[in-house]
Amino acid sequence: MKLHAAVLASLGFAASVNAIAKVTRTGRYLYTDDGNRFYLKGIAYQTQGQIISGPDNPLNQPSTFVDNLADDAGCARDIPNLQALGANAIRAYSVDSTLNHDSCMNALSSAGIYVIIDLTLPLNGSIDTTQPSWSTNLLNQYINTINVFNKYDNVLAYNVGNEVLTSSATNAAPFLKAAARDIKTYLASIKSSALVGYADIDGASSFRDAVSTYLSCDPTGSNSDATSIDIFGLNNYEWCGNDSTSTYDGINGEFQNYNVVAYFSEFGSENCNPVTRPWTEVGTLFASPMTNVWSGGLAFSYFSAQSQGHEFGMVTLSSDNKTTTTNADWDNLLNQYKQVSFVNSPSQSSAPASSFGACPQEGATLAASSTLPATPNQAACQCLQSSLPCLFKPPTPDYNVLLGTLTGVVCGLLPGVQGDCSDIAANGTTGTYGAVSGCDPTIKLSYAFSQYFELTGKAETSCDFSGNATLVSNNVNVVPSAAVASCVANPSATFTPSASAPASSATGGSSSSGGGGGSSSSGGGGGSTGGALSFAQGPIVGLAAAAACVVWGAMWTLL
Ligand SMILES: *[C@@H]1O[C@H](CO)[C@@H](O)[C@H](O)[C@H]1NC(C)=O
Ligand SMILES: *[C@@H]1O[C@H](CO)[C@@H](O)[C@H](O)[C@H]1NC(C)=O
Ligand SMILES: *[C@@H]1O[C@H](CO)[C@@H](O)[C@H](O)[C@H]1NC(C)=O
Ligand SMILES: *[C@@H]1O[C@H](CO)[C@@H](O)[C@H](O)[C@H]1NC(C)=O
Ligand SMILES: *[C@@H]1O[C@H](CO)[C@@H](O)[C@H](O)[C@H]1NC(C)=O
């Protein structure tokens, strides 16, 4: 759908003949609706979150976030800078769907600036690296964000994850693919043409190949794009100082035949300790042969962002936040961006359509099955919750550590009473997904509590868990597995998620608004790449939502 001025006006925009052009994907390239190739030439735009140490944050990643797109004064202050830089795109890593973004988004649109929005949030707001699930709480979070941003004409893409996969943990890949599938059908259902993306941490070529190929493959072998991302972002920091153009020969070769759009979702290394970054990679990135493979990139970072002793930020705020000072890196980036002229080829009509090939075999570099988890089913999960005899009573406001602890406890107890946690478990390596695994983690815990209650002769003391569980007297005779069979009629169903993400119903005094994915932490660090490149080349302290490990009280696995 082309957004004409009248349509824009009806959506609450000032009618304007200069509306920002729509950007779409044709094959592996982006084009504006006048048929010209589009390249992202921009910058990461996100205040770095606060690092709050604790048991739910083993990697000391940012736990909080600022929604810069809801900061009207901040946007008004920064947009002239972004225009001076010649930026046509920014990336926002965490947004709050309860806030109003009209002022910022409309001003960015008027300035010709597109936005890539990460749907993830820090801590439990992302698919977790080592204990992943694709569940109603995350789907609802993603949909709530999309619903808020859908009215703007300058959202280029939504990312379903940032640096979730690492070379030592790729088992979350099927969950990311399922997220891409469900978000794509959801976007189609609301007539959005925004693209669906993922931002990948750099690593050895075997890791990059496996991840990029998997995220854009077709597990059904029928050349379908249904589970493919549209746009692959590589957070690439391999260029140092005044390196030569051959620096990128490796990745150019690797992505030579990639089937969808590829770009640098972050770039700009500090790893080689340059006094100032000359940003000479810009000239290489926006010239042939790179333009055959890549669609530009986003420099890291507008705001202060510290990682491993390096400062990536190029703009400093005054103490009252009212004015900005830019540094020498900024000046160099500005000068490099100024010299860019977009290579307008291939033409849209000659750009070949993408083909979606078979998924890569599981192996040493990819622990990801081609069997994907189901679409999280809110109605089925609510039905289950309202049937269960023993419910988790989440404390407020932060129950994630407790949720992880109690899940570990009950899953440790169940085998002793001929039970197990297989219904709530999900395993992306084996492609095995329990019938309850797509539910909110609080419902999963209630289900495990209820199984324990049932298997211990329904003693009232079996539904206690140090006061964290509550008995629902009307449901004491419900057999939990029977409730699953009746509520979750088709556990592997995929379908278009519903437009409204309803708040879960509360039963038996238990509020189930959302739920934690156990205790997780954000950031893509940890592990080693086993190649020439190491994580040390990129900001390990990513801006916000990636994911790391869940600390269950006791480890348990699918039986
Ligand atoms: C890059 O080259 C420029 C021009 O020769 C020089 O001024 C600058 O110091 C160099 N920067 C680095 C980091 O090597
Ligand atoms: C400046 O902005 C930061 C981040 O948005 C915020 O945390 C801080 O409180 C602000 N300071 C003032 C003086 O407004
Ligand atoms: C994350 O946990 C908090 C409580 O600690 C909860 O309010 C929120 O809904 C959870 N988010 C998701 C996506 O599960
Ligand atoms: C819930 O369980 C935790 C861990 O066993 C315990 O410390 C806490 O006191 C319990 N909460 C309540 C409300 O009883
Ligand atoms: C998935 O199953 C495999 C094979 O049984 C096991 O090695 C792995 O630890 C499991 N992963 C998770 C996240 O439970």
XYZ file of C-alpha atoms and ligand atoms in Angstrom:
629
model
C 0.000 0.000 0.000
C 1.342 3.335 -1.031
C 0.654 5.964 1.585
C -0.729 8.938 -0.280
C -1.130 12.271 1.410
C -4.838 11.723 1.935
C -4.209 8.419 3.637
C -1.542 9.978 5.795
C -3.872 12.773 6.753
C -6.529 10.274 7.715
C -3.963 8.591 9.946
C -3.374 11.839 11.738
C -0.429 13.130 9.770
C -0.286 16.590 8.403
C -1.016 16.096 4.740
C 2.215 16.551 2.922
C 3.391 15.963 -0.589
C 6.857 15.256 0.812
C 5.931 12.150 2.746
C 8.883 9.858 3.272
C 9.142 7.242 0.536
C 8.157 3.690 1.259
C 11.103 1.264 1.301
C 10.546 -2.348 0.295
C 12.652 -5.395 -0.383
C 13.033 -6.801 -3.867
C 15.131 -9.929 -3.677
C 18.219 -9.056 -1.685
C 18.029 -5.291 -2.129
C 16.011 -2.386 -0.785
C 14.267 0.101 -3.056
C 12.305 3.250 -2.483
C 9.005 3.445 -4.302
C 10.556 5.533 -7.073
C 12.602 2.450 -7.961
C 15.945 3.682 -6.635
C 18.095 1.484 -4.473
C 17.990 2.346 -0.798
C 20.952 2.065 1.551
C 20.923 2.539 5.300
C 23.297 5.340 6.139
C 22.794 5.977 9.778
C 23.639 5.574 13.392
C 22.617 3.669 16.515
C 20.404 5.946 18.601
C 19.929 4.588 22.111
C 20.987 5.727 25.539
C 22.934 2.948 27.212
C 20.994 1.271 30.007
C 22.001 0.981 33.624
C 23.852 -2.131 34.676
C 22.241 -3.560 37.774
C 24.148 -6.534 39.093
C 22.269 -9.434 40.573
C 21.466 -13.102 40.186
C 19.296 -12.405 37.166
C 22.167 -10.609 35.471
C 25.142 -12.948 35.418
C 26.837 -11.141 32.544
C 26.299 -7.652 33.953
C 24.359 -6.387 30.994
C 22.177 -3.282 31.041
C 18.980 -3.974 32.957
C 17.150 -0.744 32.300
C 16.451 1.269 29.213
C 15.504 4.756 28.180
C 13.002 5.076 25.353
C 14.696 7.752 23.275
C 11.818 7.781 20.788
C 9.505 8.983 23.553
C 11.845 11.808 24.540
C 10.326 14.668 22.561
C 12.836 17.261 23.699
C 15.738 14.913 23.080
C 14.579 14.195 19.550
C 14.073 17.866 18.805
C 17.605 18.482 20.079
C 19.154 15.611 18.086
C 17.404 15.656 14.728
C 19.434 18.645 13.472
C 22.580 16.657 14.330
C 21.274 13.616 12.487
C 20.469 15.763 9.481
C 23.906 17.352 9.553
C 25.373 13.854 9.622
C 23.376 13.010 6.517
C 21.741 10.085 8.306
C 18.727 8.476 6.689
C 18.220 5.848 9.388
C 18.610 5.224 13.089
C 18.264 2.090 15.147
C 16.368 2.096 18.454
C 17.156 -0.882 20.673
C 14.353 -0.698 23.238
C 11.058 1.130 23.198
C 8.231 1.353 25.698
C 4.869 0.656 24.107
C 3.032 2.486 26.881
C 4.577 5.833 25.896
C 3.705 8.281 23.151
C 6.121 8.483 20.214
C 4.249 10.859 17.906
C 6.492 13.862 18.264
C 9.730 12.023 17.672
C 8.581 9.652 14.969
C 6.830 12.360 12.982
C 9.814 14.694 13.267
C 12.167 11.925 12.144
C 9.879 11.166 9.231
C 9.822 14.817 8.205
C 13.615 14.773 8.340
C 13.687 11.777 5.985
C 14.929 9.416 8.677
C 13.790 5.791 8.872
C 13.822 3.810 12.095
C 14.768 0.208 12.744
C 13.104 -0.888 15.961
C 14.248 -3.808 18.065
C 11.154 -5.432 19.546
C 13.158 -6.834 22.423
C 13.661 -5.370 25.886
C 16.395 -6.027 28.432
C 16.350 -9.061 30.722
C 13.179 -11.118 30.236
C 12.055 -9.120 27.184
C 14.072 -11.136 24.707
C 14.351 -14.710 23.525
C 16.961 -16.112 25.881
C 20.274 -17.380 24.550
C 20.548 -20.640 26.448
C 17.007 -21.320 27.752
C 14.996 -19.960 24.862
C 11.283 -20.047 24.379
C 8.894 -18.316 22.009
C 5.975 -17.655 24.262
C 2.877 -15.488 24.672
C 4.599 -12.952 26.920
C 7.193 -12.151 24.246
C 4.728 -12.290 21.372
C 2.466 -9.867 23.254
C 5.356 -7.530 23.957
C 6.355 -7.559 20.287
C 2.770 -7.011 19.115
C 2.178 -4.203 21.605
C 5.214 -2.408 20.212
C 4.170 -2.963 16.607
C 0.662 -1.721 17.370
C 2.102 1.522 18.715
C 4.535 2.086 15.836
C 2.348 0.886 12.978
C 0.859 4.322 12.390
C 4.228 5.845 11.489
C 5.406 5.810 7.883
C 9.129 5.630 8.656
C 9.482 2.273 10.433
C 11.723 0.349 8.067
C 12.068 -2.874 10.017
C 11.384 -4.591 13.302
C 14.142 -6.768 14.728
C 13.062 -9.963 16.491
C 16.397 -10.224 18.266
C 19.815 -8.681 18.799
C 22.843 -10.884 19.431
C 20.747 -13.702 20.865
C 22.845 -16.374 19.160
C 26.503 -16.829 19.995
C 29.033 -19.239 18.575
C 28.708 -21.317 21.727
C 24.892 -21.221 21.823
C 22.825 -21.378 18.653
C 19.955 -23.421 20.080
C 17.740 -20.321 20.226
C 17.704 -20.039 16.415
C 14.424 -21.976 15.869
C 12.695 -19.617 18.310
C 13.957 -16.572 16.406
C 12.733 -18.115 13.176
C 9.341 -18.809 14.723
C 9.257 -15.202 15.922
C 10.061 -13.982 12.408
C 7.286 -16.223 11.014
C 4.650 -14.992 13.469
C 5.631 -11.339 13.283
C 5.540 -11.514 9.480
C 2.022 -12.904 9.431
C 0.979 -10.386 12.038
C 2.407 -7.476 10.017
C 0.664 -8.775 6.908
C -2.621 -8.990 8.816
C -2.430 -5.311 9.735
C -1.286 -4.352 6.213
C 2.146 -3.249 7.368
C 4.968 -3.436 4.871
C 7.684 -3.106 7.531
C 10.469 -5.655 7.179
C 11.434 -8.256 9.768
C 15.062 -8.452 10.797
C 17.665 -9.808 13.153
C 20.964 -8.260 14.288
C 23.775 -10.767 14.605
C 26.914 -10.609 16.691
C 30.002 -11.093 14.543
C 32.069 -14.228 14.863
C 33.910 -16.835 12.872
C 32.758 -17.247 9.285
C 31.296 -20.672 10.074
C 29.078 -19.049 12.717
C 28.020 -16.142 10.476
C 27.240 -18.522 7.618
C 25.225 -20.893 9.766
C 23.179 -18.161 11.429
C 22.521 -16.046 8.345
C 21.628 -19.065 6.210
C 19.396 -20.604 8.859
C 17.440 -17.397 9.475
C 16.609 -17.066 5.775
C 16.084 -20.733 4.871
C 12.856 -22.638 4.275
C 12.507 -25.708 6.496
C 9.701 -27.054 4.309
C 11.878 -27.183 1.202
C 9.280 -25.389 -0.905
C 11.012 -22.081 -1.587
C 8.733 -20.285 0.849
C 9.655 -17.068 2.621
C 7.255 -17.795 5.485
C 9.913 -18.307 8.157
C 12.645 -16.121 6.683
C 13.788 -12.779 7.947
C 13.781 -10.000 5.332
C 16.881 -8.205 6.505
C 19.999 -9.577 8.177
C 22.069 -7.172 10.253
C 25.684 -7.945 11.032
C 27.211 -6.078 13.959
C 30.604 -5.802 12.313
C 33.684 -4.279 13.895
C 36.464 -5.748 11.810
C 37.641 -2.556 10.133
C 40.361 -0.790 12.112
C 41.453 2.798 11.594
C 42.648 3.312 8.029
C 42.430 -0.318 6.944
C 42.387 -1.189 3.275
C 39.309 -2.145 1.294
C 40.417 -5.782 1.267
C 39.424 -5.932 4.945
C 35.915 -6.831 3.880
C 36.868 -9.376 1.215
C 36.058 -12.229 3.560
C 32.529 -11.202 4.458
C 31.839 -10.034 0.908
C 32.670 -13.518 -0.295
C 30.586 -15.130 2.391
C 27.499 -13.068 1.680
C 27.961 -12.997 -2.095
C 24.960 -15.244 -2.690
C 22.857 -14.270 0.291
C 19.162 -14.354 -0.516
C 17.748 -11.428 1.487
C 18.928 -7.943 2.457
C 22.174 -7.691 4.433
C 23.580 -4.598 6.126
C 25.800 -3.631 9.037
C 23.451 -3.218 11.988
C 26.415 -1.757 13.900
C 29.913 -0.790 12.734
C 32.833 1.368 13.872
C 35.615 -0.385 15.738
C 37.381 1.040 18.759
C 39.226 -2.206 19.239
C 42.398 -1.029 17.530
C 42.519 1.910 19.926
C 42.479 4.671 17.379
C 42.703 8.117 18.898
C 39.858 9.037 16.651
C 38.023 6.773 14.275
C 38.642 7.959 10.704
C 35.540 6.064 9.472
C 37.266 5.365 6.181
C 35.300 2.111 5.913
C 32.330 4.225 4.849
C 33.882 4.810 1.429
C 34.335 1.078 0.978
C 30.941 0.058 2.365
C 29.015 2.356 0.028
C 30.981 1.510 -3.118
C 31.095 -1.443 -5.478
C 31.724 -4.330 -4.901
C 30.249 -4.026 -1.395
C 27.056 -2.497 -2.678
C 26.404 -5.725 -4.594
C 26.182 -7.489 -1.251
C 25.297 -4.956 1.444
C 22.727 -2.226 1.860
C 24.729 0.164 3.999
C 25.105 0.328 7.728
C 24.547 2.041 11.043
C 27.534 3.554 12.831
C 27.869 2.881 16.539
C 26.891 5.093 18.449
C 25.192 8.449 18.791
C 24.935 8.433 22.593
C 27.680 7.457 24.983
C 28.128 3.687 24.956
C 30.963 2.108 26.837
C 32.255 -1.364 26.342
C 35.492 -2.993 27.361
C 37.103 0.283 28.230
C 36.144 1.923 24.951
C 33.779 4.808 24.421
C 31.738 4.410 21.230
C 29.562 7.473 21.731
C 30.110 10.495 19.523
C 27.719 12.970 21.083
C 27.848 14.254 24.658
C 24.854 15.835 26.347
C 25.106 18.941 28.484
C 24.305 18.415 32.151
C 20.764 19.690 31.617
C 20.373 17.526 28.475
C 19.527 20.613 26.475
C 22.518 20.852 24.176
C 25.029 18.485 22.599
C 28.727 18.446 21.858
C 30.070 16.229 19.099
C 33.564 14.765 19.057
C 36.239 14.221 16.416
C 34.866 10.780 15.532
C 31.589 12.444 14.679
C 33.297 14.985 12.445
C 35.090 12.205 10.583
C 31.906 10.178 10.190
C 30.097 13.263 8.946
C 32.815 13.936 6.385
C 32.767 10.349 5.197
C 28.965 10.211 4.982
C 29.035 13.469 3.016
C 31.092 11.831 0.276
C 28.714 8.918 -0.184
C 26.664 8.735 -3.327
C 24.424 5.720 -3.610
C 25.202 3.217 -6.327
C 21.863 2.835 -8.041
C 22.180 -0.665 -9.351
C 20.910 -3.181 -9.992
C 17.654 -1.648 -11.069
C 14.612 -2.889 -9.270
C 13.274 -4.553 -12.400
C 16.480 -6.516 -12.867
C 16.874 -7.527 -9.223
C 16.279 -11.272 -9.050
C 13.651 -12.568 -6.651
C 14.957 -14.300 -3.551
C 14.948 -18.020 -3.333
C 14.602 -19.705 0.012
C 16.691 -22.831 0.144
C 16.862 -25.783 2.458
C 18.026 -25.155 6.015
C 21.617 -26.000 6.915
C 22.284 -29.313 8.598
C 22.696 -29.306 12.333
C 26.305 -29.691 13.271
C 29.194 -28.236 15.156
C 28.349 -24.639 14.250
C 24.562 -24.883 14.360
C 22.606 -26.590 17.132
C 19.270 -25.629 15.600
C 16.593 -28.001 14.398
C 14.548 -27.260 11.286
C 11.447 -28.025 13.330
C 10.178 -24.728 14.704
C 8.059 -24.070 17.780
C 4.362 -23.339 17.376
C 2.749 -19.914 17.391
C 2.238 -18.937 21.054
C -1.459 -19.416 21.745
C -2.850 -16.896 24.192
C -6.349 -18.389 24.286
C -5.080 -21.905 24.929
C -2.735 -20.693 27.649
C -5.484 -18.709 29.354
C -7.806 -21.701 29.207
C -5.113 -23.786 30.837
C -4.418 -21.219 33.501
C -8.054 -20.954 34.486
C -8.269 -24.743 34.836
C -5.230 -25.377 36.998
C -5.552 -26.272 40.683
C -2.278 -24.766 41.935
C -1.116 -21.342 40.786
C 2.103 -19.387 41.132
C 1.500 -16.119 42.997
C 4.021 -13.740 41.439
C 5.209 -11.019 43.764
C 5.494 -7.513 42.372
C 7.235 -5.878 40.696
C 10.091 -8.191 39.761
C 9.438 -11.892 39.986
C 11.944 -13.190 37.504
C 14.603 -14.479 39.838
C 11.993 -16.195 41.990
C 10.293 -17.638 38.923
C 13.560 -19.168 37.779
C 14.313 -20.519 41.236
C 10.881 -22.070 41.723
C 10.849 -23.593 38.240
C 14.138 -25.247 39.085
C 12.768 -26.471 42.407
C 9.555 -27.987 41.100
C 11.197 -29.526 38.026
C 13.717 -31.061 40.412
C 10.926 -32.496 42.571
C 8.663 -33.869 39.842
C 10.805 -36.846 38.772
C 10.651 -38.079 42.380
C 6.868 -38.387 42.080
C 6.791 -39.900 38.569
C 6.374 -36.533 36.900
C 8.564 -34.393 34.687
C 8.757 -30.954 33.131
C 8.632 -32.067 29.512
C 5.315 -30.279 28.851
C 6.811 -26.899 29.697
C 10.246 -27.535 28.182
C 11.404 -26.518 24.741
C 14.533 -27.699 23.013
C 15.590 -26.023 19.774
C 18.379 -28.508 19.180
C 16.136 -31.541 19.156
C 13.146 -29.603 17.803
C 11.019 -30.843 20.711
C 8.525 -28.402 22.157
C 6.270 -29.241 25.097
C 2.566 -28.450 24.701
C 2.776 -25.726 27.371
C 6.151 -24.314 26.285
C 4.593 -21.412 24.391
C 2.766 -20.112 27.467
C 3.807 -17.289 29.758
C 6.485 -18.526 32.189
C 4.152 -17.876 35.127
C 1.599 -20.278 33.592
C 4.316 -22.839 32.916
C 5.280 -22.674 36.574
C 1.640 -22.968 37.677
C 1.306 -26.022 35.459
C 4.359 -27.647 37.052
C 3.052 -26.752 40.538
C -0.298 -28.302 39.610
C 1.323 -31.504 38.381
C 3.183 -31.780 41.662
C -0.024 -31.191 43.595
C -1.824 -33.877 41.591
C 0.995 -36.422 41.883
C 1.344 -36.012 45.644
C -2.245 -36.956 46.407
C -3.567 -33.392 46.377
C -2.357 -32.645 49.853
C -2.920 -28.984 50.544
C 0.682 -28.743 51.685
C 1.739 -29.780 48.164
C 0.511 -26.485 46.819
C 2.605 -24.161 48.910
C 6.205 -23.708 47.739
C 7.097 -21.516 50.686
C 3.962 -19.495 50.264
C 4.524 -18.855 46.544
C 1.639 -21.045 45.386
C -2.070 -20.799 45.922
C -4.743 -23.473 45.695
C -7.825 -22.869 43.518
C -10.496 -24.829 45.336
C -12.795 -25.085 42.314
C -10.062 -26.784 40.332
C -8.695 -29.307 42.833
C -10.013 -32.218 40.831
C -8.664 -31.056 37.490
C -5.947 -33.359 36.152
C -3.331 -30.988 34.696
C -2.457 -33.188 31.726
C -6.145 -33.486 30.878
C -6.457 -29.696 31.034
C -3.598 -29.446 28.534
C -5.243 -31.980 26.247
C -8.476 -30.020 26.263
C -7.088 -26.461 26.209
C -4.140 -26.959 23.864
C -5.926 -28.937 21.188
C -3.192 -28.582 18.593
C 0.138 -27.900 20.294
C 2.102 -27.460 17.069
C -0.336 -25.121 15.313
C 0.919 -22.065 13.493
C -1.521 -19.240 12.819
C -1.716 -15.477 12.484
C -1.480 -13.985 15.951
C -4.449 -11.888 16.941
C -4.337 -8.117 16.606
C -5.016 -7.371 20.212
C -2.729 -8.771 22.813
C -5.093 -9.224 25.722
C -3.877 -9.059 29.285
C -4.031 -12.506 30.800
C -6.930 -13.159 33.104
C -6.230 -13.394 36.783
C -7.440 -16.462 38.595
C -7.334 -17.443 42.225
C -5.660 -14.258 43.288
C -2.833 -14.751 40.867
C -2.037 -11.966 38.518
C -0.481 -13.181 35.343
C 0.230 -10.013 33.497
C 3.096 -11.088 31.360
C 5.714 -13.334 32.725
C 9.401 -13.760 32.966
C 11.498 -16.039 30.874
C 13.196 -17.052 34.029
C 15.989 -14.814 35.006
C 17.945 -13.833 32.002
C 20.303 -11.132 31.099
C 20.970 -9.124 28.044
C 24.033 -8.747 25.925
C 25.666 -10.971 23.434
C 28.885 -11.571 25.251
C 30.418 -14.704 26.524
C 31.926 -17.660 24.786
C 34.526 -17.564 22.114
C 34.198 -17.515 18.391
C 36.903 -19.998 17.686
C 37.992 -17.905 14.752
C 40.197 -14.989 14.027
C 37.535 -12.608 15.190
C 36.507 -12.351 18.753
C 33.596 -10.775 20.530
C 36.052 -8.286 21.858
C 35.764 -6.468 18.560
C 32.212 -5.404 19.173
C 30.596 -3.790 22.148
C 29.808 -6.743 24.339
C 27.795 -4.474 26.524
C 25.188 -4.160 23.829
C 22.675 -1.475 24.272
C 19.869 -3.527 25.500
C 18.103 -6.622 24.690
C 20.015 -9.589 23.666
C 19.925 -12.528 25.933
C 22.114 -14.806 27.857
C 21.562 -17.526 30.364
C 18.649 -18.307 32.578
C 19.675 -19.256 36.061
C 17.287 -21.983 37.002
C 17.500 -22.990 40.640
C 18.325 -26.441 39.462
C 19.057 -27.423 35.908
C 16.526 -29.643 34.265
C 16.164 -30.930 30.796
C 13.562 -32.471 28.622
C 13.196 -36.073 29.663
C 44.197 7.778 9.133
O 44.776 8.506 8.085
C 44.692 9.912 8.277
C 45.174 10.579 7.012
O 46.372 10.026 6.569
C 45.517 10.294 9.493
O 45.424 11.660 9.739
C 44.963 9.544 10.711
O 45.775 9.782 11.826
C 44.884 8.052 10.462
N 44.154 7.466 11.549
C 44.477 6.291 12.086
C 43.646 5.830 13.229
O 45.375 5.613 11.676
C 19.218 13.462 30.925
O 18.816 12.319 30.167
C 19.126 11.088 30.804
C 18.830 9.962 29.839
O 17.706 10.182 29.092
C 18.327 10.990 32.092
O 18.613 9.778 32.730
C 18.694 12.160 32.980
O 17.908 12.124 34.135
C 18.498 13.476 32.258
N 19.024 14.552 33.072
C 18.369 15.717 33.231
C 19.046 16.752 34.063
O 17.274 15.918 32.729
C 9.262 -9.433 32.671
O 9.105 -9.533 34.063
C 8.304 -8.515 34.668
C 8.240 -8.765 36.160
O 9.485 -8.948 36.708
C 6.902 -8.531 34.057
O 6.164 -7.461 34.563
C 6.997 -8.426 32.550
O 5.709 -8.571 32.007
C 7.888 -9.521 32.002
N 8.000 -9.388 30.551
C 7.893 -10.430 29.725
C 8.016 -10.144 28.273
O 7.739 -11.554 30.116
C 8.797 -17.783 47.793
O 9.891 -18.669 47.752
C 11.111 -18.049 48.065
C 12.228 -19.034 47.741
O 11.956 -20.288 48.323
C 11.076 -17.580 49.508
O 12.301 -16.957 49.836
C 9.941 -16.583 49.667
O 9.804 -16.222 51.015
C 8.642 -17.153 49.157
N 7.649 -16.070 49.049
C 6.596 -16.002 49.822
C 5.630 -14.898 49.552
O 6.373 -16.800 50.690
C 18.342 -30.229 24.243
O 18.530 -31.598 24.085
C 19.882 -31.982 23.892
C 19.914 -33.469 23.526
O 19.185 -34.203 24.471
C 20.647 -31.649 25.158
O 22.005 -32.002 25.009
C 20.546 -30.153 25.431
O 21.160 -29.829 26.663
C 19.077 -29.734 25.486
N 19.024 -28.275 25.545
C 18.298 -27.601 26.428
C 18.318 -26.108 26.315
O 17.630 -28.155 27.283
